[in-house]
Short mmCIF file of C-alpha atoms in Angstrom, two decimals:
data_model
loop_
_atom_site.label_atom_id
_atom_site.label_comp_id
_atom_site.label_asym_id
_atom_site.label_seq_id
_atom_site.Cartn_x
_atom_site.Cartn_y
_atom_site.Cartn_z
CA UNK A 1 42.52 -3.00 -93.82
CA UNK A 2 40.17 -0.76 -95.71
CA UNK A 3 36.59 -1.98 -95.96
CA UNK A 4 35.89 -2.96 -99.54
CA UNK A 5 32.80 -1.31 -100.96
CA UNK A 6 30.77 -0.67 -104.06
CA UNK A 7 31.47 2.79 -105.48
CA UNK A 8 28.65 5.28 -104.93
CA UNK A 9 27.28 6.29 -108.31
CA UNK A 10 24.11 7.85 -109.71
CA UNK A 11 22.70 4.33 -110.03
CA UNK A 12 23.13 2.91 -106.54
CA UNK A 13 23.26 5.88 -104.17
CA UNK A 14 20.49 5.74 -101.57
CA UNK A 15 18.71 9.03 -102.10
CA UNK A 16 15.85 8.93 -99.62
CA UNK A 17 17.10 8.73 -96.00
CA UNK A 18 20.69 8.40 -97.19
CA UNK A 19 21.99 7.85 -93.66
CA UNK A 20 20.47 4.37 -93.87
CA UNK A 21 22.62 3.53 -96.92
CA UNK A 22 25.45 0.98 -96.86
CA UNK A 23 27.86 0.10 -99.67
CA UNK A 24 30.36 -2.34 -98.19
CA UNK A 25 30.54 -5.84 -99.62
CA UNK A 26 29.88 -7.45 -96.25
CA UNK A 27 26.54 -5.75 -95.66
CA UNK A 28 25.28 -6.02 -99.25
CA UNK A 29 26.34 -9.65 -99.85
CA UNK A 30 25.18 -10.92 -96.46
CA UNK A 31 21.68 -9.50 -97.03
CA UNK A 32 21.55 -11.20 -100.44
CA UNK A 33 22.94 -14.54 -99.23
CA UNK A 34 20.65 -14.84 -96.22
CA UNK A 35 17.43 -13.77 -97.99
CA UNK A 36 14.97 -16.65 -98.42
CA UNK A 37 14.14 -15.40 -101.91
CA UNK A 38 15.46 -12.83 -104.38
CA UNK A 39 13.19 -10.63 -106.47
CA UNK A 40 14.65 -10.33 -109.95
CA UNK A 41 13.43 -7.65 -112.35
CA UNK A 42 14.13 -7.06 -116.03
CA UNK A 43 12.36 -5.74 -119.10
CA UNK A 44 10.81 -7.90 -121.77
CA UNK A 45 10.33 -5.89 -124.99
CA UNK A 46 7.09 -7.81 -125.64
CA UNK A 47 5.69 -6.90 -122.24
CA UNK A 48 4.40 -3.43 -121.20
CA UNK A 49 5.40 -3.82 -117.54
CA UNK A 50 8.69 -4.81 -115.88
CA UNK A 51 8.91 -8.54 -115.18
CA UNK A 52 9.50 -9.44 -111.52
CA UNK A 53 10.26 -13.04 -110.56
CA UNK A 54 10.94 -14.56 -107.14
CA UNK A 55 14.04 -16.74 -107.58
CA UNK A 56 16.76 -18.51 -105.60
CA UNK A 57 20.36 -17.41 -105.81
CA UNK A 58 23.44 -16.14 -104.03
CA UNK A 59 26.77 -14.43 -104.61
CA UNK A 60 29.87 -16.24 -105.86
CA UNK A 61 33.06 -15.98 -107.87
CA UNK A 62 33.88 -18.93 -110.11
CA UNK A 63 37.44 -17.69 -110.72
CA UNK A 64 38.08 -17.26 -106.98
CA UNK A 65 35.76 -19.72 -105.27
CA UNK A 66 37.48 -19.28 -101.89
CA UNK A 67 37.06 -15.48 -101.83
CA UNK A 68 35.11 -14.22 -98.80
CA UNK A 69 31.88 -12.55 -99.99
CA UNK A 70 32.23 -10.14 -97.07
CA UNK A 71 35.56 -8.87 -98.44
CA UNK A 72 35.38 -9.16 -102.22
CA UNK A 73 33.32 -8.17 -105.24
CA UNK A 74 31.02 -10.98 -106.33
CA UNK A 75 28.77 -12.10 -109.14
CA UNK A 76 25.23 -13.26 -108.38
CA UNK A 77 24.23 -16.75 -109.54
CA UNK A 78 20.51 -17.36 -109.93
CA UNK A 79 18.73 -20.65 -110.39
CA UNK A 80 16.65 -20.04 -113.47
CA UNK A 81 14.03 -22.71 -113.14
CA UNK A 82 11.06 -20.37 -113.14
CA UNK A 83 11.99 -18.17 -116.06
CA UNK A 84 12.47 -19.44 -119.55
CA UNK A 85 11.77 -15.95 -120.89
CA UNK A 86 14.67 -14.24 -119.22
CA UNK A 87 17.19 -16.77 -120.44
CA UNK A 88 16.01 -16.57 -124.02
CA UNK A 89 16.54 -12.86 -123.75
CA UNK A 90 20.01 -13.45 -122.34
CA UNK A 91 20.88 -15.60 -125.30
CA UNK A 92 19.56 -13.07 -127.79
CA UNK A 93 21.40 -10.28 -126.09
CA UNK A 94 24.72 -12.10 -126.41
CA UNK A 95 27.74 -11.20 -124.34
CA UNK A 96 26.44 -7.93 -122.98
CA UNK A 97 23.55 -9.62 -121.22
CA UNK A 98 20.21 -8.45 -119.98
CA UNK A 99 20.05 -5.40 -117.66
CA UNK A 100 18.72 -6.82 -114.44
CA UNK A 101 17.99 -5.73 -110.87
CA UNK A 102 18.15 -8.11 -107.92
CA UNK A 103 16.43 -7.18 -104.66
CA UNK A 104 16.72 -8.92 -101.28
CA UNK A 105 14.67 -7.79 -98.29
CA UNK A 106 14.48 -8.92 -94.65
CA UNK A 107 11.83 -7.55 -92.28
CA UNK A 108 13.14 -7.40 -88.70
CA UNK A 109 10.28 -5.75 -86.85
CA UNK A 110 7.13 -3.68 -86.85
CA UNK A 111 7.79 -0.26 -85.31
CA UNK A 112 4.74 1.23 -83.59
CA UNK A 113 4.64 4.90 -82.66
CA UNK A 114 2.02 7.10 -81.02
CA UNK A 115 0.66 8.02 -84.44
CA UNK A 116 0.33 6.01 -87.67
CA UNK A 117 2.43 8.59 -89.52
CA UNK A 118 5.53 7.51 -87.58
CA UNK A 119 4.92 3.76 -87.77
CA UNK A 120 7.74 2.03 -89.60
CA UNK A 121 9.51 -1.27 -90.09
CA UNK A 122 12.97 -2.41 -89.12
CA UNK A 123 14.39 -3.95 -92.26
CA UNK A 124 17.52 -4.74 -94.23
CA UNK A 125 17.34 -4.53 -98.01
CA UNK A 126 19.94 -4.85 -100.74
CA UNK A 127 19.64 -3.96 -104.41
CA UNK A 128 22.17 -5.07 -107.03
CA UNK A 129 22.26 -3.90 -110.63
CA UNK A 130 24.06 -5.76 -113.40
CA UNK A 131 23.94 -7.62 -116.68
CA UNK A 132 22.78 -11.22 -116.75
CA UNK A 133 23.95 -14.01 -119.03
CA UNK A 134 23.21 -17.70 -119.19
CA UNK A 135 26.06 -19.81 -117.81
CA UNK A 136 27.10 -22.23 -120.57
CA UNK A 137 30.30 -23.78 -119.15
CA UNK A 138 29.42 -27.14 -117.52
CA UNK A 139 32.05 -26.61 -114.80
CA UNK A 140 30.69 -23.19 -113.89
CA UNK A 141 27.11 -24.49 -113.92
CA UNK A 142 28.09 -27.27 -111.54
CA UNK A 143 29.89 -24.71 -109.34
CA UNK A 144 26.77 -22.53 -109.22
CA UNK A 145 24.36 -25.40 -108.53
CA UNK A 146 26.43 -26.48 -105.58
CA UNK A 147 26.83 -22.89 -104.39
CA UNK A 148 23.08 -22.21 -104.47
CA UNK A 149 22.18 -25.57 -102.85
CA UNK A 150 24.62 -25.10 -99.98
CA UNK A 151 23.72 -21.43 -99.56
CA UNK A 152 20.20 -22.51 -98.61
CA UNK A 153 21.26 -25.53 -96.49
CA UNK A 154 25.01 -25.98 -95.89
CA UNK A 155 26.35 -29.48 -96.72
CA UNK A 156 23.17 -30.58 -98.52
CA UNK A 157 25.06 -30.96 -101.81
CA UNK A 158 27.57 -33.49 -100.44
CA UNK A 159 24.95 -35.24 -98.33
CA UNK A 160 22.63 -36.04 -101.24
CA UNK A 161 22.94 -37.79 -104.62
CA UNK A 162 25.62 -36.08 -106.70
CA UNK A 163 26.82 -35.42 -109.31
CA UNK A 164 23.75 -34.43 -111.32
CA UNK A 165 23.05 -36.62 -114.33
CA UNK A 166 23.77 -35.14 -117.74
CA UNK A 167 20.01 -34.66 -118.27
CA UNK A 168 19.73 -32.78 -114.96
CA UNK A 169 22.73 -30.61 -115.72
CA UNK A 170 21.40 -29.86 -119.21
CA UNK A 171 17.93 -28.92 -118.00
CA UNK A 172 19.09 -26.56 -115.22
CA UNK A 173 19.39 -22.93 -116.22
CA UNK A 174 21.84 -20.82 -114.28
CA UNK A 175 21.95 -17.07 -114.70
CA UNK A 176 25.04 -15.08 -113.82
CA UNK A 177 24.69 -11.42 -112.98
CA UNK A 178 27.86 -9.39 -113.32
CA UNK A 179 27.17 -6.85 -110.59
CA UNK A 180 27.97 -3.33 -111.71
CA UNK A 181 26.58 -1.49 -108.74
CA UNK A 182 24.85 -2.32 -105.48
CA UNK A 183 23.78 -0.85 -102.17
CA UNK A 184 21.94 -1.73 -98.99
CA UNK A 185 19.51 0.13 -96.77
CA UNK A 186 19.05 -0.70 -93.09
CA UNK A 187 16.47 0.64 -90.60
CA UNK A 188 16.99 -0.13 -86.91
CA UNK A 189 15.73 1.07 -83.55
CA UNK A 190 12.44 2.14 -82.07
CA UNK A 191 9.84 4.68 -83.14
CA UNK A 192 10.48 8.37 -83.58
CA UNK A 193 7.75 10.68 -82.31
CA UNK A 194 6.45 14.19 -82.75
CA UNK A 195 7.18 16.54 -79.86
CA UNK A 196 3.51 17.44 -79.58
CA UNK A 197 2.58 13.76 -79.16
CA UNK A 198 5.26 13.28 -76.50
CA UNK A 199 3.73 16.15 -74.52
CA UNK A 200 0.26 14.55 -74.67
CA UNK A 201 -0.04 12.65 -71.36
CA UNK A 202 -3.46 11.19 -72.19
CA UNK A 203 -2.13 9.81 -75.49
CA UNK A 204 1.01 8.35 -73.93
CA UNK A 205 -1.01 6.71 -71.19
CA UNK A 206 -3.14 4.77 -73.65
CA UNK A 207 -1.00 3.95 -76.73
CA UNK A 208 1.68 1.25 -76.46
CA UNK A 209 4.78 2.11 -78.47
CA UNK A 210 7.73 -0.05 -79.36
CA UNK A 211 8.83 -2.77 -81.74
CA UNK A 212 7.38 -6.20 -82.46
CA UNK A 213 10.44 -8.16 -83.67
CA UNK A 214 9.94 -10.70 -86.47
CA UNK A 215 12.06 -13.43 -88.05
CA UNK A 216 11.75 -16.55 -90.17
CA UNK A 217 11.02 -19.55 -87.96
CA UNK A 218 11.88 -23.00 -89.31
CA UNK A 219 9.58 -25.63 -87.84
CA UNK A 220 9.91 -29.32 -87.06
CA UNK A 221 10.66 -31.05 -90.39
CA UNK A 222 7.96 -33.19 -92.05
CA UNK A 223 9.29 -36.39 -93.66
CA UNK A 224 8.33 -37.13 -97.27
CA UNK A 225 6.13 -40.13 -97.99
CA UNK A 226 9.12 -41.95 -99.45
CA UNK A 227 11.59 -40.94 -96.72
CA UNK A 228 13.33 -43.93 -95.13
CA UNK A 229 15.68 -42.12 -92.73
CA UNK A 230 14.27 -42.41 -89.22
CA UNK A 231 15.66 -39.26 -87.67
CA UNK A 232 16.26 -35.95 -89.37
CA UNK A 233 19.97 -35.80 -90.09
CA UNK A 234 22.00 -33.80 -87.56
CA UNK A 235 23.35 -31.21 -89.98
CA UNK A 236 19.76 -30.31 -90.96
CA UNK A 237 18.60 -29.93 -87.37
CA UNK A 238 21.71 -27.96 -86.38
CA UNK A 239 21.19 -25.63 -89.34
CA UNK A 240 17.49 -25.19 -88.54
CA UNK A 241 18.00 -24.39 -84.87
CA UNK A 242 20.93 -22.09 -85.56
CA UNK A 243 18.88 -20.21 -88.21
CA UNK A 244 16.08 -19.73 -85.69
CA UNK A 245 18.51 -18.46 -83.05
CA UNK A 246 20.22 -16.15 -85.56
CA UNK A 247 16.91 -14.80 -86.87
CA UNK A 248 15.52 -14.09 -83.42
CA UNK A 249 18.77 -12.58 -82.15
CA UNK A 250 19.04 -10.35 -85.22
CA UNK A 251 15.50 -9.05 -84.85
CA UNK A 252 16.07 -8.12 -81.19
CA UNK A 253 19.52 -6.66 -81.86
CA UNK A 254 18.01 -4.45 -84.57
CA UNK A 255 15.84 -2.81 -81.88
CA UNK A 256 18.82 -2.12 -79.62
CA UNK A 257 21.29 -1.06 -82.32
CA UNK A 258 19.19 1.82 -83.51
CA UNK A 259 18.83 3.32 -80.03
CA UNK B 1 -21.62 -18.07 -107.32
CA UNK B 2 -18.91 -17.95 -109.94
CA UNK B 3 -15.44 -17.30 -108.60
CA UNK B 4 -14.33 -13.88 -109.72
CA UNK B 5 -10.94 -13.88 -111.42
CA UNK B 6 -8.45 -11.87 -113.41
CA UNK B 7 -8.68 -12.68 -117.13
CA UNK B 8 -5.80 -14.76 -118.43
CA UNK B 9 -3.90 -12.69 -120.98
CA UNK B 10 -0.46 -12.69 -122.60
CA UNK B 11 0.73 -10.50 -119.72
CA UNK B 12 -0.30 -12.49 -116.64
CA UNK B 13 -0.54 -16.12 -117.74
CA UNK B 14 1.82 -18.35 -115.76
CA UNK B 15 3.90 -19.95 -118.50
CA UNK B 16 6.37 -22.12 -116.60
CA UNK B 17 4.60 -24.86 -114.56
CA UNK B 18 1.20 -23.42 -115.49
CA UNK B 19 -0.63 -25.87 -113.22
CA UNK B 20 0.67 -23.81 -110.29
CA UNK B 21 -1.09 -20.68 -111.65
CA UNK B 22 -4.08 -19.06 -109.95
CA UNK B 23 -6.13 -16.11 -111.16
CA UNK B 24 -8.99 -15.72 -108.68
CA UNK B 25 -9.23 -12.51 -106.67
CA UNK B 26 -9.16 -14.38 -103.36
CA UNK B 27 -5.82 -16.08 -103.94
CA UNK B 28 -4.10 -13.09 -105.56
CA UNK B 29 -5.32 -10.43 -103.11
CA UNK B 30 -4.75 -12.55 -100.00
CA UNK B 31 -1.12 -13.15 -100.97
CA UNK B 32 -0.63 -9.40 -101.51
CA UNK B 33 -2.41 -8.36 -98.31
CA UNK B 34 -0.60 -10.81 -96.05
CA UNK B 35 2.91 -10.22 -97.45
CA UNK B 36 5.18 -8.40 -95.01
CA UNK B 37 6.58 -6.34 -97.88
CA UNK B 38 5.82 -5.70 -101.55
CA UNK B 39 8.52 -5.44 -104.20
CA UNK B 40 7.59 -2.68 -106.61
CA UNK B 41 9.33 -2.37 -109.97
CA UNK B 42 9.21 0.36 -112.63
CA UNK B 43 11.49 1.94 -115.18
CA UNK B 44 13.23 5.25 -114.72
CA UNK B 45 14.32 6.68 -118.10
CA UNK B 46 17.46 8.07 -116.45
CA UNK B 47 18.42 4.67 -115.07
CA UNK B 48 19.79 1.74 -117.13
CA UNK B 49 18.26 -0.95 -114.88
CA UNK B 50 14.71 -1.48 -113.60
CA UNK B 51 14.13 0.12 -110.21
CA UNK B 52 12.96 -2.29 -107.49
CA UNK B 53 11.80 -0.94 -104.14
CA UNK B 54 10.55 -2.79 -101.07
CA UNK B 55 7.38 -0.94 -99.99
CA UNK B 56 4.29 -1.33 -97.82
CA UNK B 57 0.84 -1.53 -99.34
CA UNK B 58 -2.36 -3.51 -99.79
CA UNK B 59 -5.43 -3.77 -101.96
CA UNK B 60 -8.45 -1.49 -101.64
CA UNK B 61 -11.30 0.24 -103.43
CA UNK B 62 -12.01 3.83 -102.42
CA UNK B 63 -15.35 3.87 -104.28
CA UNK B 64 -16.48 0.62 -102.60
CA UNK B 65 -14.61 0.48 -99.32
CA UNK B 66 -16.73 -2.40 -98.01
CA UNK B 67 -16.06 -4.67 -100.99
CA UNK B 68 -14.46 -8.00 -100.04
CA UNK B 69 -10.98 -8.23 -101.62
CA UNK B 70 -11.58 -11.98 -102.00
CA UNK B 71 -14.56 -11.36 -104.26
CA UNK B 72 -13.89 -8.12 -106.14
CA UNK B 73 -11.35 -6.38 -108.35
CA UNK B 74 -9.12 -4.05 -106.35
CA UNK B 75 -6.59 -1.27 -106.70
CA UNK B 76 -3.29 -1.49 -104.83
CA UNK B 77 -2.40 1.40 -102.52
CA UNK B 78 1.28 1.79 -101.71
CA UNK B 79 2.86 3.93 -99.06
CA UNK B 80 5.41 5.92 -101.01
CA UNK B 81 7.74 7.01 -98.28
CA UNK B 82 10.87 5.48 -99.77
CA UNK B 83 10.50 6.64 -103.34
CA UNK B 84 10.44 10.26 -104.35
CA UNK B 85 11.57 9.26 -107.84
CA UNK B 86 8.60 7.14 -108.71
CA UNK B 87 6.10 9.77 -107.66
CA UNK B 88 7.80 12.50 -109.68
CA UNK B 89 7.51 10.16 -112.63
CA UNK B 90 3.84 9.62 -111.86
CA UNK B 91 3.24 13.34 -111.91
CA UNK B 92 5.09 13.79 -115.18
CA UNK B 93 3.23 10.91 -116.75
CA UNK B 94 -0.14 12.52 -115.90
CA UNK B 95 -3.35 10.54 -115.88
CA UNK B 96 -2.05 7.42 -117.60
CA UNK B 97 0.42 6.74 -114.82
CA UNK B 98 3.65 4.80 -114.59
CA UNK B 99 3.70 1.15 -115.73
CA UNK B 100 4.47 -0.75 -112.58
CA UNK B 101 4.76 -4.33 -111.34
CA UNK B 102 4.00 -5.34 -107.76
CA UNK B 103 5.32 -8.66 -106.44
CA UNK B 104 4.44 -10.40 -103.15
CA UNK B 105 6.11 -13.63 -102.08
CA UNK B 106 5.71 -15.95 -99.09
CA UNK B 107 8.09 -18.85 -98.50
CA UNK B 108 6.31 -21.76 -96.77
CA UNK B 109 8.99 -24.42 -96.67
CA UNK B 110 12.25 -25.86 -97.91
CA UNK B 111 11.63 -29.04 -99.91
CA UNK B 112 14.50 -31.52 -99.72
CA UNK B 113 14.75 -34.40 -102.17
CA UNK B 114 17.25 -37.21 -102.66
CA UNK B 115 19.16 -35.05 -105.14
CA UNK B 116 19.78 -31.28 -105.29
CA UNK B 117 18.17 -31.12 -108.73
CA UNK B 118 14.74 -31.84 -107.19
CA UNK B 119 15.11 -29.56 -104.18
CA UNK B 120 12.45 -26.88 -104.18
CA UNK B 121 10.53 -24.44 -102.03
CA UNK B 122 6.90 -24.31 -101.05
CA UNK B 123 5.82 -20.76 -101.78
CA UNK B 124 2.93 -18.47 -102.68
CA UNK B 125 3.67 -15.55 -104.96
CA UNK B 126 1.47 -12.94 -106.61
CA UNK B 127 2.35 -10.48 -109.36
CA UNK B 128 0.13 -7.53 -110.30
CA UNK B 129 0.64 -5.27 -113.30
CA UNK B 130 -0.89 -1.82 -113.61
CA UNK B 131 -0.44 1.91 -113.93
CA UNK B 132 0.44 3.96 -110.88
CA UNK B 133 -0.57 7.51 -110.07
CA UNK B 134 -0.10 9.73 -107.04
CA UNK B 135 -3.26 10.03 -104.97
CA UNK B 136 -4.08 13.74 -104.69
CA UNK B 137 -7.55 13.71 -103.09
CA UNK B 138 -7.16 14.26 -99.31
CA UNK B 139 -10.08 11.93 -98.57
CA UNK B 140 -8.63 9.13 -100.64
CA UNK B 141 -5.19 9.64 -99.10
CA UNK B 142 -6.69 9.38 -95.64
CA UNK B 143 -8.60 6.24 -96.72
CA UNK B 144 -5.38 4.66 -98.00
CA UNK B 145 -3.30 5.58 -94.93
CA UNK B 146 -5.85 3.95 -92.67
CA UNK B 147 -6.13 0.94 -94.99
CA UNK B 148 -2.37 0.33 -95.05
CA UNK B 149 -1.95 0.91 -91.29
CA UNK B 150 -4.74 -1.53 -90.39
CA UNK B 151 -3.64 -4.05 -93.00
CA UNK B 152 -0.38 -4.45 -91.08
CA UNK B 153 -1.94 -4.36 -87.60
CA UNK B 154 -5.76 -4.31 -87.40
CA UNK B 155 -7.22 -1.52 -85.22
CA UNK B 156 -3.92 0.36 -84.90
CA UNK B 157 -5.34 3.39 -86.73
CA UNK B 158 -8.19 3.91 -84.24
CA UNK B 159 -6.03 3.00 -81.25
CA UNK B 160 -3.38 5.68 -81.91
CA UNK B 161 -3.33 9.44 -82.46
CA UNK B 162 -5.58 10.35 -85.38
CA UNK B 163 -6.34 12.17 -87.57
CA UNK B 164 -2.97 13.01 -89.07
CA UNK B 165 -2.00 16.67 -88.89
CA UNK B 166 -2.13 18.65 -92.13
CA UNK B 167 1.68 18.52 -92.29
CA UNK B 168 1.64 14.73 -91.91
CA UNK B 169 -1.05 14.31 -94.53
CA UNK B 170 0.79 16.62 -96.92
CA UNK B 171 4.12 14.83 -96.52
CA UNK B 172 2.76 11.30 -97.02
CA UNK B 173 2.87 10.04 -100.58
CA UNK B 174 0.34 7.42 -101.55
CA UNK B 175 0.56 5.62 -104.84
CA UNK B 176 -2.47 3.98 -106.40
CA UNK B 177 -1.98 1.15 -108.86
CA UNK B 178 -4.93 0.47 -111.14
CA UNK B 179 -4.43 -3.26 -111.57
CA UNK B 180 -4.80 -4.31 -115.18
CA UNK B 181 -3.72 -7.90 -114.80
CA UNK B 182 -2.52 -10.20 -112.04
CA UNK B 183 -1.82 -13.81 -111.21
CA UNK B 184 -0.52 -16.03 -108.44
CA UNK B 185 1.70 -19.08 -108.35
CA UNK B 186 1.58 -21.63 -105.53
CA UNK B 187 3.88 -24.61 -104.86
CA UNK B 188 2.79 -27.13 -102.21
CA UNK B 189 3.64 -30.65 -101.11
CA UNK B 190 6.75 -32.73 -100.68
CA UNK B 191 9.66 -33.51 -102.99
CA UNK B 192 9.35 -35.22 -106.33
CA UNK B 193 12.04 -37.79 -107.10
CA UNK B 194 13.64 -39.56 -110.03
CA UNK B 195 12.69 -43.21 -110.41
CA UNK B 196 16.33 -44.23 -110.46
CA UNK B 197 16.93 -42.52 -107.11
CA UNK B 198 13.88 -44.22 -105.59
CA UNK B 199 15.34 -47.62 -106.58
CA UNK B 200 18.66 -46.80 -104.89
CA UNK B 201 18.35 -48.39 -101.44
CA UNK B 202 21.73 -47.14 -100.22
CA UNK B 203 20.78 -43.57 -101.15
CA UNK B 204 17.36 -43.76 -99.54
CA UNK B 205 18.85 -45.19 -96.36
CA UNK B 206 21.16 -42.22 -95.88
CA UNK B 207 19.41 -39.07 -97.25
CA UNK B 208 16.54 -37.56 -95.27
CA UNK B 209 13.82 -36.18 -97.54
CA UNK B 210 10.86 -34.00 -96.71
CA UNK B 211 9.91 -30.42 -95.99
CA UNK B 212 11.20 -27.95 -93.41
CA UNK B 213 8.20 -25.61 -92.93
CA UNK B 214 8.91 -21.91 -92.39
CA UNK B 215 6.84 -18.88 -91.36
CA UNK B 216 7.22 -15.37 -89.96
CA UNK B 217 7.41 -15.50 -86.19
CA UNK B 218 6.48 -12.34 -84.26
CA UNK B 219 8.36 -12.18 -80.98
CA UNK B 220 7.66 -10.67 -77.57
CA UNK B 221 7.25 -6.89 -78.16
CA UNK B 222 10.00 -4.52 -76.97
CA UNK B 223 8.69 -1.26 -75.48
CA UNK B 224 10.08 2.04 -76.78
CA UNK B 225 12.14 4.18 -74.44
CA UNK B 226 9.26 6.64 -74.22
CA UNK B 227 6.52 4.02 -73.83
CA UNK B 228 4.34 4.58 -70.74
CA UNK B 229 1.82 1.77 -71.18
CA UNK B 230 2.70 -1.03 -68.76
CA UNK B 231 1.35 -4.01 -70.65
CA UNK B 232 1.24 -4.50 -74.39
CA UNK B 233 -2.32 -3.73 -75.46
CA UNK B 234 -4.52 -6.79 -75.93
CA UNK B 235 -5.34 -6.23 -79.60
CA UNK B 236 -1.59 -6.21 -80.38
CA UNK B 237 -0.92 -9.43 -78.49
CA UNK B 238 -3.98 -11.13 -79.96
CA UNK B 239 -2.88 -10.12 -83.47
CA UNK B 240 0.68 -11.30 -82.84
CA UNK B 241 -0.26 -14.70 -81.48
CA UNK B 242 -2.89 -15.26 -84.16
CA UNK B 243 -0.37 -14.34 -86.90
CA UNK B 244 2.08 -16.88 -85.47
CA UNK B 245 -0.60 -19.58 -85.35
CA UNK B 246 -1.78 -18.74 -88.87
CA UNK B 247 1.76 -18.70 -90.27
CA UNK B 248 2.71 -22.02 -88.69
CA UNK B 249 -0.56 -23.69 -89.66
CA UNK B 250 -0.25 -22.46 -93.25
CA UNK B 251 3.31 -23.77 -93.59
CA UNK B 252 2.30 -27.25 -92.37
CA UNK B 253 -0.91 -27.28 -94.41
CA UNK B 254 1.13 -26.49 -97.52
CA UNK B 255 3.02 -29.76 -97.03
CA UNK B 256 -0.20 -31.79 -96.75
CA UNK B 257 -2.18 -30.02 -99.48
CA UNK B 258 0.27 -30.88 -102.20
CA UNK B 259 0.25 -34.59 -101.40
#
């Protein structure tokens, strides 16, 4: 089967270091859906600078909820709690929506070379461009709330108090980005070096080169003051430990893959 | 002594949940300088969506290099490797520079409440707005390269091959953002709950609530194929272990502080 990808256009083509560019749904959507936070940017006509907001969200498809994000085009649903401004703009803009850019970045390691000029980072980043509208359908809002909740911590929706009350549903803003174009950029491996530095025995004898891998580590949970459940529920602990394993493994694999 | 702060203006005032807003140099600059990556946004007239790029950078002041970023206004220097576009725009724009927004975000924990509606994250985010220009002075470029290198890993500049060759210096783009306005937003503590949920004994008996702290964990370094230094240098290991301690401590302190 052919790998499904975003078309390369003037908007999304990775220009600098194009060999690091990826366009397939699997790479782009996985980076977005595993990022701890998305950076969302748009323009506010009353504001001289672009607005950038850290927000929670993930990919989805309300019409085809069982579609695999690794195989299919997706929308991006964003929990709008922190931005009243953007949603007002969405409303004013009507059907077309607000032009918006969503960025997701993971840092996988610090790459140390013989000279600062060749220092680098291992990273995976995805950028999606699209138009954003407020989700008004109650069914689609409920779909997105569940999607975003379970994208952060699988099963949490069903394991906690649902459904939301009408007041909760009414006061939650969900933004839907129809993705028009997207791409990813991935840097792996160890440092590259200048030939002259590699010939410098004194330099090589004193400067350690390599990669310091890095990942998000989820620590021992801290119960809330009002918590009455003695032990942390199993699905939370399994998720936490698996995330730590996955993060660590990914950071080390990034070093090897690029070799 | 009075705490030095960014003035609250229409541009930088935290509108949503304003009690989470911070404007003092210490909070804003520390969030920027300890972020593993900055998200930089600007508009490209040829592009229908805002551009967002993950980049490396930190605060500094070339005229007063010994000024404490916690006490003084600062510029932001950004290593421009990944963006030829932005710098061309900077050149075209001349002295005024390109309007630019710099965002830095740390996630400190996942906050789990009895109901998905009250789930949240502990986080620290900073946003700075300013005009960006290309740094043309060789002395200032060298200052910024050292600043950015040592901001990631203290002492690395002096411990590796310096100075840069003329070719290296010429091919490194450094962007300087004159910060006109900035603010930070910080969320700490445990979950908030609805009164009705707190009265629901069955719910409280089955749903674990609290915070799962999270931080960046730096793993055992992996030597490069060409590395000839047997043991990882001490200043690298000390930095790595101290970063891990600081990250973990900060994530747990964020839970307690908000209580």
